[in-house]
Amino acid sequence: HASALFYDYLRLSFRAIGCSQTAWDRLQLALINYKFLHGDLNVSQAFVVPRDPNWPRTMWDMPLGRNVANIHHKNYFALHRAELQSMGFDFTVGQGHGGHGWNQLRDAVL
């Protein structure tokens, strides 16, 4: 439950400085939590935040994988690219044929 406590700390910090949570804030906190739990930000497109105590209830059922796919393929949250990169977000993952790492496969074979 440490990650949920961490999220609560961040949420309270936002509230303390008078910031309401925007879509970016929610996504950023979800990515931080995902990385805390999984060690990376390689979120599969099908990943939906589970109803699990390791995740804050306010994030349960969030389609995090779809959001990450939109960052890769539709340039969502482009204004936050530097922040995403500093978090360890890899903009090369998911590029190529159908988001299945086609470029990596092609490079390995050829």
mmCIF file of N, CA and C in Angstrom:
data_model
loop_
_atom_site.group_PDB
_atom_site.id
_atom_site.type_symbol
_atom_site.label_atom_id
_atom_site.label_comp_id
_atom_site.label_asym_id
_atom_site.label_seq_id
_atom_site.Cartn_x
_atom_site.Cartn_y
_atom_site.Cartn_z
ATOM 1 N N HIS A 1 0.803 -1.207 0.000
ATOM 2 C CA HIS A 1 0.000 0.000 0.000
ATOM 3 C C HIS A 1 0.846 1.271 0.000
ATOM 4 N N ALA A 2 2.152 1.085 -0.078
ATOM 5 C CA ALA A 2 3.053 2.239 -0.044
ATOM 6 C C ALA A 2 2.795 3.184 -1.204
ATOM 7 N N SER A 3 2.476 2.631 -2.396
ATOM 8 C CA SER A 3 2.257 3.501 -3.545
ATOM 9 C C SER A 3 0.996 4.341 -3.365
ATOM 10 N N ALA A 4 -0.038 3.782 -2.765
ATOM 11 C CA ALA A 4 -1.255 4.556 -2.512
ATOM 12 C C ALA A 4 -0.962 5.681 -1.532
ATOM 13 N N LEU A 5 -0.126 5.413 -0.537
ATOM 14 C CA LEU A 5 0.265 6.463 0.404
ATOM 15 C C LEU A 5 1.068 7.544 -0.299
ATOM 16 N N PHE A 6 1.937 7.136 -1.207
ATOM 17 C CA PHE A 6 2.723 8.091 -1.977
ATOM 18 C C PHE A 6 1.800 8.981 -2.807
ATOM 19 N N TYR A 7 0.818 8.355 -3.466
ATOM 20 C CA TYR A 7 -0.144 9.121 -4.259
ATOM 21 C C TYR A 7 -0.897 10.102 -3.365
ATOM 22 N N ASP A 8 -1.345 9.652 -2.205
ATOM 23 C CA ASP A 8 -2.058 10.546 -1.283
ATOM 24 C C ASP A 8 -1.185 11.726 -0.891
ATOM 25 N N TYR A 9 0.096 11.471 -0.675
ATOM 26 C CA TYR A 9 1.032 12.550 -0.352
ATOM 27 C C TYR A 9 1.094 13.560 -1.501
ATOM 28 N N LEU A 10 1.219 13.060 -2.737
ATOM 29 C CA LEU A 10 1.276 13.965 -3.883
ATOM 30 C C LEU A 10 -0.023 14.748 -4.037
ATOM 31 N N ARG A 11 -1.150 14.063 -3.863
ATOM 32 C CA ARG A 11 -2.450 14.721 -4.001
ATOM 33 C C ARG A 11 -2.594 15.823 -2.954
ATOM 34 N N LEU A 12 -2.213 15.541 -1.727
ATOM 35 C CA LEU A 12 -2.284 16.549 -0.672
ATOM 36 C C LEU A 12 -1.324 17.701 -0.951
ATOM 37 N N SER A 13 -0.173 17.390 -1.539
ATOM 38 C CA SER A 13 0.768 18.448 -1.896
ATOM 39 C C SER A 13 0.167 19.374 -2.946
ATOM 40 N N PHE A 14 -0.508 18.799 -3.958
ATOM 41 C CA PHE A 14 -1.181 19.627 -4.961
ATOM 42 C C PHE A 14 -2.226 20.520 -4.300
ATOM 43 N N ARG A 15 -3.002 19.928 -3.403
ATOM 44 C CA ARG A 15 -4.062 20.672 -2.726
ATOM 45 C C ARG A 15 -3.472 21.784 -1.858
ATOM 46 N N ALA A 16 -2.356 21.502 -1.187
ATOM 47 C CA ALA A 16 -1.734 22.476 -0.287
ATOM 48 C C ALA A 16 -1.254 23.713 -1.031
ATOM 49 N N ILE A 17 -0.826 23.546 -2.281
ATOM 50 C CA ILE A 17 -0.367 24.715 -3.033
ATOM 51 C C ILE A 17 -1.478 25.295 -3.907
ATOM 52 N N GLY A 18 -2.696 24.808 -3.708
ATOM 53 C CA GLY A 18 -3.851 25.389 -4.381
ATOM 54 C C GLY A 18 -4.090 24.915 -5.795
ATOM 55 N N CYS A 19 -3.540 23.769 -6.156
ATOM 56 C CA CYS A 19 -3.736 23.246 -7.512
ATOM 57 C C CYS A 19 -4.826 22.190 -7.515
ATOM 58 N N SER A 20 -5.733 22.305 -8.448
ATOM 59 C CA SER A 20 -6.702 21.225 -8.615
ATOM 60 C C SER A 20 -6.100 20.227 -9.595
ATOM 61 N N GLN A 21 -6.562 19.010 -9.544
ATOM 62 C CA GLN A 21 -6.010 17.995 -10.427
ATOM 63 C C GLN A 21 -6.594 18.133 -11.818
ATOM 64 N N THR A 22 -5.725 18.296 -12.775
ATOM 65 C CA THR A 22 -6.114 18.327 -14.172
ATOM 66 C C THR A 22 -5.946 16.918 -14.739
ATOM 67 N N ALA A 23 -6.322 16.744 -15.992
ATOM 68 C CA ALA A 23 -6.122 15.445 -16.643
ATOM 69 C C ALA A 23 -4.636 15.089 -16.648
ATOM 70 N N TRP A 24 -3.777 16.085 -16.866
ATOM 71 C CA TRP A 24 -2.337 15.839 -16.847
ATOM 72 C C TRP A 24 -1.883 15.389 -15.465
ATOM 73 N N ASP A 25 -2.369 16.063 -14.417
ATOM 74 C CA ASP A 25 -1.981 15.697 -13.052
ATOM 75 C C ASP A 25 -2.338 14.246 -12.761
ATOM 76 N N ARG A 26 -3.558 13.858 -13.133
ATOM 77 C CA ARG A 26 -4.004 12.483 -12.885
ATOM 78 C C ARG A 26 -3.141 11.484 -13.658
ATOM 79 N N LEU A 27 -2.878 11.802 -14.918
ATOM 80 C CA LEU A 27 -2.068 10.901 -15.733
ATOM 81 C C LEU A 27 -0.655 10.806 -15.181
ATOM 82 N N GLN A 28 -0.075 11.934 -14.826
ATOM 83 C CA GLN A 28 1.277 11.942 -14.292
ATOM 84 C C GLN A 28 1.367 11.100 -13.022
ATOM 85 N N LEU A 29 0.412 11.260 -12.136
ATOM 86 C CA LEU A 29 0.424 10.485 -10.894
ATOM 87 C C LEU A 29 0.210 9.001 -11.162
ATOM 88 N N ALA A 30 -0.629 8.685 -12.147
ATOM 89 C CA ALA A 30 -0.839 7.280 -12.505
ATOM 90 C C ALA A 30 0.444 6.670 -13.075
ATOM 91 N N LEU A 31 1.152 7.438 -13.898
ATOM 92 C CA LEU A 31 2.413 6.940 -14.452
ATOM 93 C C LEU A 31 3.468 6.757 -13.367
ATOM 94 N N ILE A 32 3.515 7.692 -12.422
ATOM 95 C CA ILE A 32 4.456 7.562 -11.306
ATOM 96 C C ILE A 32 4.147 6.297 -10.516
ATOM 97 N N ASN A 33 2.874 6.053 -10.262
ATOM 98 C CA ASN A 33 2.478 4.865 -9.509
ATOM 99 C C ASN A 33 2.792 3.591 -10.293
ATOM 100 N N TYR A 34 2.515 3.610 -11.600
ATOM 101 C CA TYR A 34 2.807 2.450 -12.440
ATOM 102 C C TYR A 34 4.302 2.138 -12.392
ATOM 103 N N LYS A 35 5.122 3.177 -12.534
ATOM 104 C CA LYS A 35 6.568 2.970 -12.517
ATOM 105 C C LYS A 35 7.023 2.450 -11.156
ATOM 106 N N PHE A 36 6.423 2.957 -10.093
ATOM 107 C CA PHE A 36 6.749 2.488 -8.750
ATOM 108 C C PHE A 36 6.465 0.990 -8.624
ATOM 109 N N LEU A 37 5.346 0.559 -9.185
ATOM 110 C CA LEU A 37 4.936 -0.846 -9.066
ATOM 111 C C LEU A 37 5.642 -1.774 -10.056
ATOM 112 N N HIS A 38 5.935 -1.271 -11.273
ATOM 113 C CA HIS A 38 6.443 -2.134 -12.337
ATOM 114 C C HIS A 38 7.893 -1.861 -12.724
ATOM 115 N N GLY A 39 8.436 -0.744 -12.271
ATOM 116 C CA GLY A 39 9.830 -0.442 -12.557
ATOM 117 C C GLY A 39 10.092 0.241 -13.890
ATOM 118 N N ASP A 40 9.038 0.446 -14.677
ATOM 119 C CA ASP A 40 9.203 1.116 -15.971
ATOM 120 C C ASP A 40 7.880 1.778 -16.359
ATOM 121 N N LEU A 41 7.874 2.397 -17.518
ATOM 122 C CA LEU A 41 6.654 3.021 -18.027
ATOM 123 C C LEU A 41 6.206 2.360 -19.329
ATOM 124 N N ASN A 42 6.533 1.093 -19.492
ATOM 125 C CA ASN A 42 6.117 0.328 -20.672
ATOM 126 C C ASN A 42 4.726 -0.249 -20.421
ATOM 127 N N VAL A 43 3.740 0.617 -20.515
ATOM 128 C CA VAL A 43 2.355 0.264 -20.211
ATOM 129 C C VAL A 43 1.717 -0.345 -21.454
ATOM 130 N N SER A 44 1.184 -1.556 -21.334
ATOM 131 C CA SER A 44 0.514 -2.169 -22.483
ATOM 132 C C SER A 44 -0.772 -1.401 -22.776
ATOM 133 N N GLN A 45 -1.154 -1.383 -24.039
ATOM 134 C CA GLN A 45 -2.337 -0.623 -24.439
ATOM 135 C C GLN A 45 -3.594 -1.120 -23.735
ATOM 136 N N ALA A 46 -3.632 -2.370 -23.360
ATOM 137 C CA ALA A 46 -4.820 -2.936 -22.725
ATOM 138 C C ALA A 46 -4.881 -2.681 -21.213
ATOM 139 N N PHE A 47 -3.828 -2.090 -20.648
ATOM 140 C CA PHE A 47 -3.779 -1.934 -19.192
ATOM 141 C C PHE A 47 -4.815 -0.937 -18.691
ATOM 142 N N VAL A 48 -5.620 -1.406 -17.754
ATOM 143 C CA VAL A 48 -6.581 -0.577 -17.035
ATOM 144 C C VAL A 48 -6.210 -0.671 -15.562
ATOM 145 N N VAL A 49 -6.184 0.463 -14.888
ATOM 146 C CA VAL A 49 -5.812 0.463 -13.471
ATOM 147 C C VAL A 49 -6.764 -0.462 -12.719
ATOM 148 N N PRO A 50 -6.213 -1.450 -12.028
ATOM 149 C CA PRO A 50 -7.057 -2.413 -11.324
ATOM 150 C C PRO A 50 -7.655 -1.830 -10.039
ATOM 151 N N ARG A 51 -8.693 -2.472 -9.584
ATOM 152 C CA ARG A 51 -9.292 -2.122 -8.289
ATOM 153 C C ARG A 51 -8.479 -2.850 -7.225
ATOM 154 N N ASP A 52 -7.367 -2.228 -6.897
ATOM 155 C CA ASP A 52 -6.363 -2.855 -6.059
ATOM 156 C C ASP A 52 -5.864 -1.816 -5.060
ATOM 157 N N PRO A 53 -5.600 -2.219 -3.822
ATOM 158 C CA PRO A 53 -5.146 -1.248 -2.818
ATOM 159 C C PRO A 53 -3.798 -0.595 -3.135
ATOM 160 N N ASN A 54 -3.048 -1.139 -4.099
ATOM 161 C CA ASN A 54 -1.810 -0.492 -4.511
ATOM 162 C C ASN A 54 -2.064 0.732 -5.386
ATOM 163 N N TRP A 55 -3.308 0.926 -5.760
ATOM 164 C CA TRP A 55 -3.702 2.069 -6.571
ATOM 165 C C TRP A 55 -4.743 2.882 -5.808
ATOM 166 N N PRO A 56 -4.662 4.197 -5.880
ATOM 167 C CA PRO A 56 -5.697 5.024 -5.248
ATOM 168 C C PRO A 56 -7.060 4.750 -5.891
ATOM 169 N N ARG A 57 -8.090 4.732 -5.082
ATOM 170 C CA ARG A 57 -9.435 4.451 -5.593
ATOM 171 C C ARG A 57 -9.844 5.402 -6.710
ATOM 172 N N THR A 58 -9.382 6.641 -6.636
ATOM 173 C CA THR A 58 -9.752 7.616 -7.663
ATOM 174 C C THR A 58 -9.186 7.266 -9.031
ATOM 175 N N MET A 59 -8.236 6.335 -9.085
ATOM 176 C CA MET A 59 -7.647 5.928 -10.361
ATOM 177 C C MET A 59 -8.176 4.577 -10.854
ATOM 178 N N TRP A 60 -8.897 3.876 -10.007
ATOM 179 C CA TRP A 60 -9.409 2.570 -10.415
ATOM 180 C C TRP A 60 -10.183 2.707 -11.724
ATOM 181 N N ASP A 61 -9.985 1.761 -12.608
ATOM 182 C CA ASP A 61 -10.641 1.677 -13.912
ATOM 183 C C ASP A 61 -10.152 2.721 -14.918
ATOM 184 N N MET A 62 -9.099 3.467 -14.589
ATOM 185 C CA MET A 62 -8.527 4.420 -15.543
ATOM 186 C C MET A 62 -7.878 3.635 -16.681
ATOM 187 N N PRO A 63 -8.193 3.954 -17.932
ATOM 188 C CA PRO A 63 -7.577 3.252 -19.070
ATOM 189 C C PRO A 63 -6.165 3.782 -19.343
ATOM 190 N N LEU A 64 -5.260 3.487 -18.439
ATOM 191 C CA LEU A 64 -3.901 4.037 -18.520
ATOM 192 C C LEU A 64 -3.208 3.616 -19.815
ATOM 193 N N GLY A 65 -3.386 2.380 -20.210
ATOM 194 C CA GLY A 65 -2.766 1.909 -21.455
ATOM 195 C C GLY A 65 -3.236 2.682 -22.668
ATOM 196 N N ARG A 66 -4.525 2.968 -22.723
ATOM 197 C CA ARG A 66 -5.060 3.751 -23.846
ATOM 198 C C ARG A 66 -4.492 5.166 -23.819
ATOM 199 N N ASN A 67 -4.361 5.741 -22.608
ATOM 200 C CA ASN A 67 -3.784 7.077 -22.502
ATOM 201 C C ASN A 67 -2.335 7.088 -22.998
ATOM 202 N N VAL A 68 -1.571 6.069 -22.629
ATOM 203 C CA VAL A 68 -0.181 5.980 -23.074
ATOM 204 C C VAL A 68 -0.122 5.801 -24.590
ATOM 205 N N ALA A 69 -1.001 4.987 -25.142
ATOM 206 C CA ALA A 69 -1.047 4.808 -26.601
ATOM 207 C C ALA A 69 -1.356 6.138 -27.293
ATOM 208 N N ASN A 70 -2.235 6.932 -26.695
ATOM 209 C CA ASN A 70 -2.563 8.238 -27.278
ATOM 210 C C ASN A 70 -1.356 9.179 -27.234
ATOM 211 N N ILE A 71 -0.535 9.056 -26.209
ATOM 212 C CA ILE A 71 0.687 9.866 -26.150
ATOM 213 C C ILE A 71 1.611 9.450 -27.296
ATOM 214 N N HIS A 72 1.753 8.149 -27.513
ATOM 215 C CA HIS A 72 2.633 7.642 -28.568
ATOM 216 C C HIS A 72 2.126 7.962 -29.964
ATOM 217 N N HIS A 73 0.850 7.745 -30.211
ATOM 218 C CA HIS A 73 0.325 7.781 -31.572
ATOM 219 C C HIS A 73 -0.420 9.060 -31.940
ATOM 220 N N LYS A 74 -0.924 9.779 -30.949
ATOM 221 C CA LYS A 74 -1.720 10.976 -31.251
ATOM 222 C C LYS A 74 -1.109 12.242 -30.653
ATOM 223 N N ASN A 75 0.074 12.097 -30.076
ATOM 224 C CA ASN A 75 0.813 13.235 -29.531
ATOM 225 C C ASN A 75 0.068 13.950 -28.399
ATOM 226 N N TYR A 76 -0.751 13.210 -27.645
ATOM 227 C CA TYR A 76 -1.435 13.797 -26.493
ATOM 228 C C TYR A 76 -0.391 14.260 -25.476
ATOM 229 N N PHE A 77 -0.710 15.295 -24.758
ATOM 230 C CA PHE A 77 0.143 15.856 -23.711
ATOM 231 C C PHE A 77 1.515 16.267 -24.257
ATOM 232 N N ALA A 78 1.549 16.740 -25.488
ATOM 233 C CA ALA A 78 2.808 17.153 -26.127
ATOM 234 C C ALA A 78 3.506 18.249 -25.332
ATOM 235 N N LEU A 79 2.747 19.101 -24.673
ATOM 236 C CA LEU A 79 3.353 20.170 -23.877
ATOM 237 C C LEU A 79 4.145 19.633 -22.690
ATOM 238 N N HIS A 80 3.894 18.380 -22.332
ATOM 239 C CA HIS A 80 4.552 17.774 -21.176
ATOM 240 C C HIS A 80 5.615 16.750 -21.584
ATOM 241 N N ARG A 81 6.060 16.810 -22.824
ATOM 242 C CA ARG A 81 7.019 15.829 -23.335
ATOM 243 C C ARG A 81 8.290 15.780 -22.483
ATOM 244 N N ALA A 82 8.837 16.940 -22.124
ATOM 245 C CA ALA A 82 10.066 16.967 -21.318
ATOM 246 C C ALA A 82 9.842 16.311 -19.958
ATOM 247 N N GLU A 83 8.688 16.571 -19.359
ATOM 248 C CA GLU A 83 8.377 15.946 -18.063
ATOM 249 C C GLU A 83 8.264 14.438 -18.212
ATOM 250 N N LEU A 84 7.588 13.996 -19.273
ATOM 251 C CA LEU A 84 7.444 12.568 -19.516
ATOM 252 C C LEU A 84 8.814 11.920 -19.710
ATOM 253 N N GLN A 85 9.675 12.560 -20.480
ATOM 254 C CA GLN A 85 11.012 12.011 -20.700
ATOM 255 C C GLN A 85 11.802 11.949 -19.395
ATOM 256 N N SER A 86 11.672 12.975 -18.554
ATOM 257 C CA SER A 86 12.408 12.964 -17.281
ATOM 258 C C SER A 86 11.905 11.870 -16.349
ATOM 259 N N MET A 87 10.651 11.427 -16.541
ATOM 260 C CA MET A 87 10.093 10.340 -15.751
ATOM 261 C C MET A 87 10.552 8.977 -16.272
ATOM 262 N N GLY A 88 11.141 8.974 -17.474
ATOM 263 C CA GLY A 88 11.581 7.714 -18.069
ATOM 264 C C GLY A 88 10.671 7.217 -19.166
ATOM 265 N N PHE A 89 9.759 8.057 -19.642
ATOM 266 C CA PHE A 89 8.843 7.674 -20.720
ATOM 267 C C PHE A 89 9.630 7.551 -22.013
ATOM 268 N N ASP A 90 9.494 6.420 -22.683
ATOM 269 C CA ASP A 90 10.217 6.156 -23.920
ATOM 270 C C ASP A 90 9.294 6.402 -25.103
ATOM 271 N N PHE A 91 9.575 7.467 -25.841
ATOM 272 C CA PHE A 91 8.720 7.815 -26.966
ATOM 273 C C PHE A 91 8.936 6.917 -28.173
ATOM 274 N N THR A 92 9.966 6.069 -28.157
ATOM 275 C CA THR A 92 10.183 5.162 -29.278
ATOM 276 C C THR A 92 9.382 3.874 -29.126
ATOM 277 N N VAL A 93 8.996 3.532 -27.907
ATOM 278 C CA VAL A 93 8.195 2.326 -27.675
ATOM 279 C C VAL A 93 6.816 2.563 -28.266
ATOM 280 N N GLY A 94 6.314 1.559 -28.980
ATOM 281 C CA GLY A 94 4.966 1.668 -29.533
ATOM 282 C C GLY A 94 4.924 2.322 -30.894
ATOM 283 N N GLN A 95 6.054 2.835 -31.374
ATOM 284 C CA GLN A 95 6.058 3.394 -32.716
ATOM 285 C C GLN A 95 6.245 2.267 -33.705
ATOM 286 N N GLY A 96 5.822 2.499 -34.889
ATOM 287 C CA GLY A 96 5.968 1.480 -35.917
ATOM 288 C C GLY A 96 4.646 0.799 -36.183
ATOM 289 N N HIS A 97 4.689 -0.351 -36.789
ATOM 290 C CA HIS A 97 3.498 -1.058 -37.255
ATOM 291 C C HIS A 97 2.596 -1.489 -36.110
ATOM 292 N N GLY A 98 1.445 -0.850 -36.019
ATOM 293 C CA GLY A 98 0.426 -1.261 -35.061
ATOM 294 C C GLY A 98 0.824 -1.162 -33.610
ATOM 295 N N GLY A 99 1.890 -0.452 -33.298
ATOM 296 C CA GLY A 99 2.289 -0.315 -31.911
ATOM 297 C C GLY A 99 2.873 -1.584 -31.308
ATOM 298 N N HIS A 100 3.339 -2.491 -32.154
ATOM 299 C CA HIS A 100 3.862 -3.761 -31.638
ATOM 300 C C HIS A 100 5.380 -3.828 -31.684
ATOM 301 N N GLY A 101 6.042 -2.673 -31.711
ATOM 302 C CA GLY A 101 7.491 -2.682 -31.714
ATOM 303 C C GLY A 101 8.061 -3.183 -33.026
ATOM 304 N N TRP A 102 7.369 -2.939 -34.134
ATOM 305 C CA TRP A 102 7.791 -3.413 -35.442
ATOM 306 C C TRP A 102 9.216 -2.983 -35.768
ATOM 307 N N ASN A 103 9.552 -1.727 -35.444
ATOM 308 C CA ASN A 103 10.891 -1.231 -35.745
ATOM 309 C C ASN A 103 11.963 -2.028 -35.005
ATOM 310 N N GLN A 104 11.709 -2.356 -33.738
ATOM 311 C CA GLN A 104 12.668 -3.125 -32.964
ATOM 312 C C GLN A 104 12.825 -4.539 -33.558
ATOM 313 N N LEU A 105 11.733 -5.145 -33.944
ATOM 314 C CA LEU A 105 11.771 -6.477 -34.542
ATOM 315 C C LEU A 105 12.527 -6.442 -35.869
ATOM 316 N N ARG A 106 12.193 -5.468 -36.712
ATOM 317 C CA ARG A 106 12.866 -5.328 -38.000
ATOM 318 C C ARG A 106 14.368 -5.150 -37.822
ATOM 319 N N ASP A 107 14.756 -4.279 -36.874
ATOM 320 C CA ASP A 107 16.182 -4.018 -36.643
ATOM 321 C C ASP A 107 16.908 -5.265 -36.147
ATOM 322 N N ALA A 108 16.250 -6.064 -35.335
ATOM 323 C CA ALA A 108 16.860 -7.279 -34.798
ATOM 324 C C ALA A 108 17.051 -8.329 -35.878
ATOM 325 N N VAL A 109 16.112 -8.410 -36.804
ATOM 326 C CA VAL A 109 16.161 -9.429 -37.863
ATOM 327 C C VAL A 109 17.088 -9.007 -38.988
ATOM 328 N N LEU A 110 17.042 -7.734 -39.323
ATOM 329 C CA LEU A 110 17.865 -7.247 -40.451
ATOM 330 C C LEU A 110 19.154 -6.786 -39.918
#
